[in-house]
């Protein structure tokens, strides 16, 4: 799909209230040349400058990639974060046409606060007898196995000594770059869980796992390795022929580790399929007659070939990505930016 450049710029357009970051917002105005965009950007800048003058500059950041889950917002949306929690505790925005649906037209701005989270945090603080903990290093959850090897190669190339990670024994936590950051080795699915909950700030994981589980983390960069493809595969009679696979009157059964991906894919084909969740060696399912096809990743194609299966259709290309906890991109922006540019060179 050909995505226009301004849309591609949006997820990377976040920053704090520094003059430099605020000036970076003008790049979007320049790129689009749109008066409407200029008006919006100037409005955001004015709000930030005014709050800065009132002494709140240290707590502010903007994010043009923020998307509200509710579709009634008609203008700015905002969130509030606190140290120690990986998600927002306050969410709200401008909604000018919502009340109209209930009989009275009133422009409004509102927000909700998750009181339970704040109480939990206050309770934790009390348990620590008021002493604030020193900030821990940035934590990176790294997918064990193939991506681990490729990531270590990349880090070493970029001048980071990874000998502790190479001779790791049974250890799972590795301070690197003189303690500037820590790497923890986990399974792909768990990268998303640790980053989502904010106990790790960054994660390195395949875009296949993000597509399946990663709706609540930020994807910051494509590392360009760990390349493979998500495909629909099956017996030779369906080779390169998704129409025949999804056609006919019988409901097809798809075996997969990627149930959400498979369901979305089938929905895009307007096909009613049954999915069967299989944890590994999913190629066995059509061979044993449990399923008509599989949705799985293919790298060399050897596993399919050696088991008499063929690609029916490619769904999307896969590669390793850096993901971030949403709150960490606000609260630890400088450290994360530094690690992305010095350590990963992205
Ligand atoms: C993955 C995938 C395929 C295989 C594809 O499995 O699920 O089975 O690799 O690779 P290829 O195209 O190079 O043959 P993995 O090795 O991760 O093990 P699993 O089946 O236990 O998930």
GROMACS .gro file of C-alpha atoms and ligand atoms in nm:
model
  368
    1UNK     CA    1   0.000   0.000   0.000
    2UNK     CA    2   0.132   0.344  -0.088
    3UNK     CA    3   0.104   0.547   0.234
    4UNK     CA    4   0.155   0.923   0.185
    5UNK     CA    5   0.468   1.058   0.361
    6UNK     CA    6   0.287   1.283   0.615
    7UNK     CA    7   0.106   0.977   0.755
    8UNK     CA    8   0.436   0.791   0.788
    9UNK     CA    9   0.578   1.091   0.978
   10UNK     CA   10   0.299   1.096   1.238
   11UNK     CA   11   0.407   0.805   1.466
   12UNK     CA   12   0.756   0.956   1.498
   13UNK     CA   13   0.629   1.303   1.579
   14UNK     CA   14   0.641   1.310   1.954
   15UNK     CA   15   0.853   1.524   2.178
   16UNK     CA   16   0.865   1.745   2.484
   17UNK     CA   17   0.818   2.114   2.542
   18UNK     CA   18   1.175   2.213   2.440
   19UNK     CA   19   1.200   2.480   2.171
   20UNK     CA   20   1.380   2.230   1.947
   21UNK     CA   21   1.103   1.967   1.973
   22UNK     CA   22   0.831   2.227   1.924
   23UNK     CA   23   1.008   2.358   1.613
   24UNK     CA   24   1.014   1.999   1.478
   25UNK     CA   25   0.634   2.015   1.455
   26UNK     CA   26   0.667   2.260   1.166
   27UNK     CA   27   0.806   1.977   0.953
   28UNK     CA   28   0.453   1.844   0.916
   29UNK     CA   29   0.323   2.186   0.812
   30UNK     CA   30   0.607   2.218   0.559
   31UNK     CA   31   0.555   1.866   0.424
   32UNK     CA   32   0.181   1.903   0.370
   33UNK     CA   33   0.167   2.274   0.284
   34UNK     CA   34  -0.185   2.261   0.430
   35UNK     CA   35  -0.338   2.566   0.600
   36UNK     CA   36  -0.559   2.342   0.814
   37UNK     CA   37  -0.258   2.143   0.942
   38UNK     CA   38  -0.073   2.470   1.011
   39UNK     CA   39  -0.369   2.590   1.215
   40UNK     CA   40  -0.374   2.266   1.421
   41UNK     CA   41   0.003   2.266   1.477
   42UNK     CA   42   0.002   2.633   1.581
   43UNK     CA   43  -0.283   2.558   1.823
   44UNK     CA   44  -0.092   2.268   1.984
   45UNK     CA   45   0.222   2.484   2.009
   46UNK     CA   46   0.029   2.771   2.168
   47UNK     CA   47  -0.118   2.542   2.435
   48UNK     CA   48   0.225   2.397   2.515
   49UNK     CA   49   0.390   2.742   2.531
   50UNK     CA   50   0.117   2.874   2.760
   51UNK     CA   51   0.145   2.576   2.995
   52UNK     CA   52   0.523   2.613   2.987
   53UNK     CA   53   0.490   2.976   3.095
   54UNK     CA   54   0.286   2.855   3.390
   55UNK     CA   55   0.573   2.627   3.494
   56UNK     CA   56   0.447   2.290   3.362
   57UNK     CA   57   0.707   2.255   3.085
   58UNK     CA   58   0.887   1.964   3.254
   59UNK     CA   59   0.570   1.750   3.255
   60UNK     CA   60   0.461   1.808   2.896
   61UNK     CA   61   0.500   1.613   2.580
   62UNK     CA   62   0.311   1.603   2.252
   63UNK     CA   63   0.237   1.305   2.033
   64UNK     CA   64   0.085   1.339   1.688
   65UNK     CA   65   0.062   0.960   1.663
   66UNK     CA   66  -0.186   0.933   1.951
   67UNK     CA   67  -0.513   0.778   1.838
   68UNK     CA   68  -0.815   0.773   2.067
   69UNK     CA   69  -0.996   0.440   2.099
   70UNK     CA   70  -1.329   0.623   2.107
   71UNK     CA   71  -1.437   0.790   1.786
   72UNK     CA   72  -1.635   1.079   1.931
   73UNK     CA   73  -1.337   1.311   1.973
   74UNK     CA   74  -1.346   1.609   1.738
   75UNK     CA   75  -1.021   1.784   1.836
   76UNK     CA   76  -0.726   1.748   2.068
   77UNK     CA   77  -0.695   1.433   2.280
   78UNK     CA   78  -0.471   1.411   2.586
   79UNK     CA   79  -0.343   1.161   2.839
   80UNK     CA   80  -0.180   1.183   3.180
   81UNK     CA   81   0.105   0.958   3.293
   82UNK     CA   82   0.273   0.903   3.628
   83UNK     CA   83   0.610   0.747   3.706
   84UNK     CA   84   0.580   0.380   3.794
   85UNK     CA   85   0.289   0.295   3.565
   86UNK     CA   86   0.320   0.176   3.206
   87UNK     CA   87  -0.010   0.321   3.088
   88UNK     CA   88  -0.202   0.646   3.117
   89UNK     CA   89  -0.405   0.724   3.432
   90UNK     CA   90  -0.597   1.007   3.268
   91UNK     CA   91  -0.749   1.015   2.922
   92UNK     CA   92  -0.972   1.270   2.758
   93UNK     CA   93  -1.021   1.519   2.482
   94UNK     CA   94  -1.245   1.755   2.294
   95UNK     CA   95  -1.587   1.634   2.177
   96UNK     CA   96  -1.808   1.891   2.013
   97UNK     CA   97  -2.087   1.672   1.876
   98UNK     CA   98  -2.136   1.405   2.143
   99UNK     CA   99  -2.396   1.575   2.362
  100UNK     CA  100  -2.598   1.659   2.048
  101UNK     CA  101  -2.673   1.286   2.017
  102UNK     CA  102  -2.851   1.314   2.352
  103UNK     CA  103  -3.061   1.615   2.251
  104UNK     CA  104  -2.853   1.920   2.338
  105UNK     CA  105  -2.570   2.068   2.134
  106UNK     CA  106  -2.284   2.157   2.366
  107UNK     CA  107  -1.916   2.177   2.280
  108UNK     CA  108  -1.724   1.999   2.553
  109UNK     CA  109  -1.388   1.885   2.684
  110UNK     CA  110  -1.371   1.603   2.934
  111UNK     CA  111  -1.148   1.337   3.079
  112UNK     CA  112  -1.159   1.025   3.292
  113UNK     CA  113  -0.915   0.925   3.566
  114UNK     CA  114  -0.843   0.563   3.664
  115UNK     CA  115  -0.865   0.610   4.038
  116UNK     CA  116  -0.778   0.246   4.117
  117UNK     CA  117  -0.436   0.277   3.952
  118UNK     CA  118  -0.358   0.595   4.145
  119UNK     CA  119  -0.456   0.434   4.476
  120UNK     CA  120  -0.241   0.130   4.399
  121UNK     CA  121   0.052   0.359   4.325
  122UNK     CA  122   0.002   0.562   4.643
  123UNK     CA  123  -0.020   0.237   4.841
  124UNK     CA  124   0.308   0.111   4.689
  125UNK     CA  125   0.473   0.443   4.778
  126UNK     CA  126   0.356   0.408   5.138
  127UNK     CA  127   0.493   0.052   5.152
  128UNK     CA  128   0.832   0.192   5.057
  129UNK     CA  129   0.810   0.426   5.358
  130UNK     CA  130   0.817   0.729   5.134
  131UNK     CA  131   1.166   0.664   4.997
  132UNK     CA  132   1.181   0.709   4.622
  133UNK     CA  133   1.369   0.438   4.433
  134UNK     CA  134   1.664   0.537   4.211
  135UNK     CA  135   1.573   0.523   3.840
  136UNK     CA  136   1.652   0.183   3.693
  137UNK     CA  137   1.837   0.153   3.361
  138UNK     CA  138   1.630   0.132   3.042
  139UNK     CA  139   1.515  -0.230   3.005
  140UNK     CA  140   1.496  -0.407   2.670
  141UNK     CA  141   1.303  -0.734   2.632
  142UNK     CA  142   1.471  -0.936   2.357
  143UNK     CA  143   1.314  -1.233   2.178
  144UNK     CA  144   1.522  -1.545   2.247
  145UNK     CA  145   1.659  -1.747   1.955
  146UNK     CA  146   1.703  -1.622   1.599
  147UNK     CA  147   1.631  -1.255   1.673
  148UNK     CA  148   1.862  -1.270   1.976
  149UNK     CA  149   2.155  -1.382   1.760
  150UNK     CA  150   2.090  -1.114   1.497
  151UNK     CA  151   2.045  -0.843   1.761
  152UNK     CA  152   2.371  -0.936   1.935
  153UNK     CA  153   2.551  -0.921   1.598
  154UNK     CA  154   2.405  -0.574   1.539
  155UNK     CA  155   2.495  -0.445   1.887
  156UNK     CA  156   2.853  -0.573   1.859
  157UNK     CA  157   2.884  -0.407   1.518
  158UNK     CA  158   2.767  -0.083   1.680
  159UNK     CA  159   3.039  -0.107   1.945
  160UNK     CA  160   2.844  -0.257   2.237
  161UNK     CA  161   3.029  -0.534   2.419
  162UNK     CA  162   2.786  -0.829   2.437
  163UNK     CA  163   3.025  -1.096   2.570
  164UNK     CA  164   2.807  -1.154   2.879
  165UNK     CA  165   2.512  -1.220   2.649
  166UNK     CA  166   2.712  -1.450   2.422
  167UNK     CA  167   2.844  -1.662   2.714
  168UNK     CA  168   2.519  -1.642   2.903
  169UNK     CA  169   2.476  -1.981   3.073
  170UNK     CA  170   2.129  -1.983   3.233
  171UNK     CA  171   2.124  -1.611   3.312
  172UNK     CA  172   1.831  -1.404   3.184
  173UNK     CA  173   1.924  -1.042   3.270
  174UNK     CA  174   2.225  -0.870   3.117
  175UNK     CA  175   2.343  -0.514   3.201
  176UNK     CA  176   2.515  -0.374   2.889
  177UNK     CA  177   2.705  -0.057   2.788
  178UNK     CA  178   2.831   0.004   3.146
  179UNK     CA  179   2.481  -0.038   3.288
  180UNK     CA  180   2.319   0.217   3.054
  181UNK     CA  181   2.058  -0.046   2.964
  182UNK     CA  182   1.961  -0.403   3.055
  183UNK     CA  183   1.859  -0.679   2.818
  184UNK     CA  184   1.625  -0.957   2.930
  185UNK     CA  185   1.578  -1.272   2.720
  186UNK     CA  186   1.216  -1.377   2.682
  187UNK     CA  187   0.979  -1.555   2.441
  188UNK     CA  188   0.830  -1.345   2.162
  189UNK     CA  189   0.479  -1.327   2.309
  190UNK     CA  190   0.626  -1.221   2.645
  191UNK     CA  191   0.815  -0.928   2.486
  192UNK     CA  192   0.478  -0.768   2.420
  193UNK     CA  193   0.351  -0.850   2.773
  194UNK     CA  194   0.656  -0.703   2.951
  195UNK     CA  195   0.661  -0.390   2.733
  196UNK     CA  196   0.284  -0.340   2.749
  197UNK     CA  197   0.295  -0.346   3.131
  198UNK     CA  198   0.592  -0.109   3.144
  199UNK     CA  199   0.832  -0.339   3.332
  200UNK     CA  200   1.045  -0.322   3.017
  201UNK     CA  201   1.070   0.006   2.824
  202UNK     CA  202   1.171  -0.136   2.485
  203UNK     CA  203   1.134  -0.471   2.313
  204UNK     CA  204   1.274  -0.645   2.007
  205UNK     CA  205   1.021  -0.871   1.845
  206UNK     CA  206   0.896  -0.984   1.503
  207UNK     CA  207   0.616  -0.795   1.331
  208UNK     CA  208   0.427  -1.130   1.321
  209UNK     CA  209   0.400  -1.121   1.703
  210UNK     CA  210   0.307  -0.751   1.696
  211UNK     CA  211   0.032  -0.824   1.444
  212UNK     CA  212  -0.103  -1.098   1.671
  213UNK     CA  213  -0.071  -0.939   2.016
  214UNK     CA  214   0.077  -0.591   1.996
  215UNK     CA  215  -0.206  -0.341   1.981
  216UNK     CA  216  -0.099  -0.157   2.295
  217UNK     CA  217   0.271  -0.091   2.232
  218UNK     CA  218   0.439   0.163   2.005
  219UNK     CA  219   0.636   0.034   1.709
  220UNK     CA  220   0.939   0.261   1.672
  221UNK     CA  221   1.165   0.111   1.406
  222UNK     CA  222   1.215  -0.170   1.157
  223UNK     CA  223   1.553  -0.334   1.224
  224UNK     CA  224   1.561  -0.488   0.877
  225UNK     CA  225   1.662  -0.841   0.988
  226UNK     CA  226   1.464  -1.150   1.084
  227UNK     CA  227   1.289  -1.124   0.749
  228UNK     CA  228   1.025  -1.383   0.662
  229UNK     CA  229   0.663  -1.389   0.540
  230UNK     CA  230   0.325  -1.458   0.696
  231UNK     CA  231   0.142  -1.690   0.457
  232UNK     CA  232  -0.162  -1.904   0.405
  233UNK     CA  233  -0.040  -2.250   0.302
  234UNK     CA  234  -0.202  -2.583   0.223
  235UNK     CA  235  -0.194  -2.882  -0.005
  236UNK     CA  236  -0.080  -2.852  -0.367
  237UNK     CA  237  -0.436  -2.827  -0.506
  238UNK     CA  238  -0.461  -2.472  -0.361
  239UNK     CA  239  -0.114  -2.353  -0.471
  240UNK     CA  240  -0.130  -1.975  -0.539
  241UNK     CA  241  -0.507  -1.999  -0.549
  242UNK     CA  242  -0.679  -1.829  -0.252
  243UNK     CA  243  -1.004  -1.797  -0.453
  244UNK     CA  244  -1.045  -2.175  -0.469
  245UNK     CA  245  -0.936  -2.215  -0.107
  246UNK     CA  246  -1.196  -1.968   0.022
  247UNK     CA  247  -1.454  -2.053  -0.247
  248UNK     CA  248  -1.715  -2.329  -0.233
  249UNK     CA  249  -1.969  -2.397   0.037
  250UNK     CA  250  -1.768  -2.584   0.298
  251UNK     CA  251  -1.631  -2.386   0.588
  252UNK     CA  252  -1.251  -2.405   0.581
  253UNK     CA  253  -1.046  -2.487   0.890
  254UNK     CA  254  -0.717  -2.299   0.943
  255UNK     CA  255  -0.461  -2.419   1.198
  256UNK     CA  256  -0.229  -2.152   1.333
  257UNK     CA  257  -0.030  -1.996   1.616
  258UNK     CA  258  -0.160  -1.661   1.489
  259UNK     CA  259  -0.534  -1.686   1.552
  260UNK     CA  260  -0.601  -1.308   1.541
  261UNK     CA  261  -0.400  -1.265   1.220
  262UNK     CA  262  -0.581  -1.561   1.059
  263UNK     CA  263  -0.924  -1.428   1.160
  264UNK     CA  264  -0.850  -1.078   1.027
  265UNK     CA  265  -0.713  -1.225   0.705
  266UNK     CA  266  -1.021  -1.447   0.656
  267UNK     CA  267  -1.246  -1.147   0.727
  268UNK     CA  268  -1.061  -0.947   0.458
  269UNK     CA  269  -1.156  -1.230   0.219
  270UNK     CA  270  -1.514  -1.217   0.347
  271UNK     CA  271  -1.472  -1.587   0.431
  272UNK     CA  272  -1.619  -1.768   0.727
  273UNK     CA  273  -1.343  -1.992   0.862
  274UNK     CA  274  -1.283  -2.193   1.177
  275UNK     CA  275  -0.944  -2.145   1.340
  276UNK     CA  276  -0.766  -2.413   1.543
  277UNK     CA  277  -0.490  -2.292   1.773
  278UNK     CA  278  -0.170  -2.500   1.741
  279UNK     CA  279   0.149  -2.412   1.933
  280UNK     CA  280   0.423  -2.555   1.708
  281UNK     CA  281   0.491  -2.764   1.397
  282UNK     CA  282   0.161  -2.636   1.264
  283UNK     CA  283   0.241  -2.798   0.925
  284UNK     CA  284   0.123  -3.128   1.074
  285UNK     CA  285  -0.240  -3.010   1.095
  286UNK     CA  286  -0.326  -3.030   0.722
  287UNK     CA  287  -0.114  -3.345   0.683
  288UNK     CA  288  -0.315  -3.519   0.955
  289UNK     CA  289  -0.645  -3.383   0.823
  290UNK     CA  290  -0.714  -3.152   1.118
  291UNK     CA  291  -0.718  -2.843   0.897
  292UNK     CA  292  -0.748  -2.738   0.531
  293UNK     CA  293  -0.469  -2.485   0.559
  294UNK     CA  294  -0.230  -2.307   0.794
  295UNK     CA  295  -0.145  -1.944   0.859
  296UNK     CA  296   0.219  -1.935   0.962
  297UNK     CA  297   0.556  -1.773   0.901
  298UNK     CA  298   0.779  -1.901   0.624
  299UNK     CA  299   1.148  -1.818   0.609
  300UNK     CA  300   1.336  -2.050   0.371
  301UNK     CA  301   1.028  -2.252   0.271
  302UNK     CA  302   1.205  -2.578   0.364
  303UNK     CA  303   0.946  -2.687   0.623
  304UNK     CA  304   0.659  -2.644   0.374
  305UNK     CA  305   0.850  -2.817   0.092
  306UNK     CA  306   0.962  -3.113   0.300
  307UNK     CA  307   0.603  -3.169   0.412
  308UNK     CA  308   0.441  -3.141   0.069
  309UNK     CA  309   0.271  -2.805   0.137
  310UNK     CA  310   0.252  -2.498  -0.087
  311UNK     CA  311   0.198  -2.126  -0.036
  312UNK     CA  312  -0.160  -2.029  -0.123
  313UNK     CA  313  -0.111  -1.658  -0.061
  314UNK     CA  314   0.134  -1.424   0.112
  315UNK     CA  315  -0.038  -1.218   0.379
  316UNK     CA  316   0.237  -0.971   0.483
  317UNK     CA  317   0.615  -0.947   0.508
  318UNK     CA  318   0.768  -0.988   0.855
  319UNK     CA  319   1.084  -0.842   1.011
  320UNK     CA  320   1.225  -0.754   1.354
  321UNK     CA  321   1.092  -0.434   1.508
  322UNK     CA  322   1.172  -0.219   1.811
  323UNK     CA  323   0.862  -0.162   2.022
  324UNK     CA  324   0.823   0.071   2.319
  325UNK     CA  325   0.602   0.107   2.620
  326UNK     CA  326   0.370   0.403   2.555
  327UNK     CA  327   0.439   0.576   2.888
  328UNK     CA  328   0.815   0.521   2.859
  329UNK     CA  329   0.821   0.710   2.528
  330UNK     CA  330   0.695   1.012   2.724
  331UNK     CA  331   0.871   0.972   3.061
  332UNK     CA  332   1.209   0.845   2.937
  333UNK     CA  333   1.213   1.003   2.593
  334UNK     CA  334   1.573   1.134   2.607
  335UNK     CA  335   1.721   0.802   2.719
  336UNK     CA  336   1.517   0.608   2.463
  337UNK     CA  337   1.608   0.848   2.180
  338UNK     CA  338   1.974   0.814   2.282
  339UNK     CA  339   1.963   0.434   2.281
  340UNK     CA  340   1.783   0.425   1.944
  341UNK     CA  341   2.042   0.646   1.780
  342UNK     CA  342   2.367   0.535   1.956
  343UNK     CA  343   2.297   0.166   2.014
  344UNK     CA  344   2.064   0.066   1.731
  345UNK     CA  345   2.158   0.341   1.482
  346UNK     CA  346   1.798   0.394   1.379
  347LIG     C1  347   0.877  -2.162   1.220
  347LIG     C2  348   0.745  -2.170   1.145
  347LIG     C3  349   0.767  -2.280   1.045
  347LIG     C4  350   0.916  -2.267   1.017
  347LIG     C5  351   0.936  -2.199   0.884
  347LIG     O1  352   0.878  -2.258   1.317
  347LIG     O2  353   0.637  -2.195   1.234
  347LIG     O3  354   0.735  -2.405   1.100
  347LIG     O4  355   0.974  -2.187   1.119
  347LIG     O5  356   1.072  -2.186   0.851
  347LIG     P1  357   1.129  -2.231   0.709
  347LIG     O6  358   1.043  -2.166   0.605
  347LIG     O7  359   1.271  -2.177   0.707
  347LIG     O8  360   1.125  -2.380   0.702
  347LIG     P2  361   0.989  -2.267   1.431
  347LIG     O9  362   1.116  -2.323   1.375
  347LIG    O10  363   1.004  -2.134   1.494
  347LIG    O11  364   0.930  -2.375   1.531
  347LIG     P3  365   0.781  -2.413   1.572
  347LIG    O12  366   0.718  -2.484   1.456
  347LIG    O13  367   0.797  -2.500   1.690
  347LIG    O14  368   0.709  -2.285   1.603
   0.00000   0.00000   0.00000
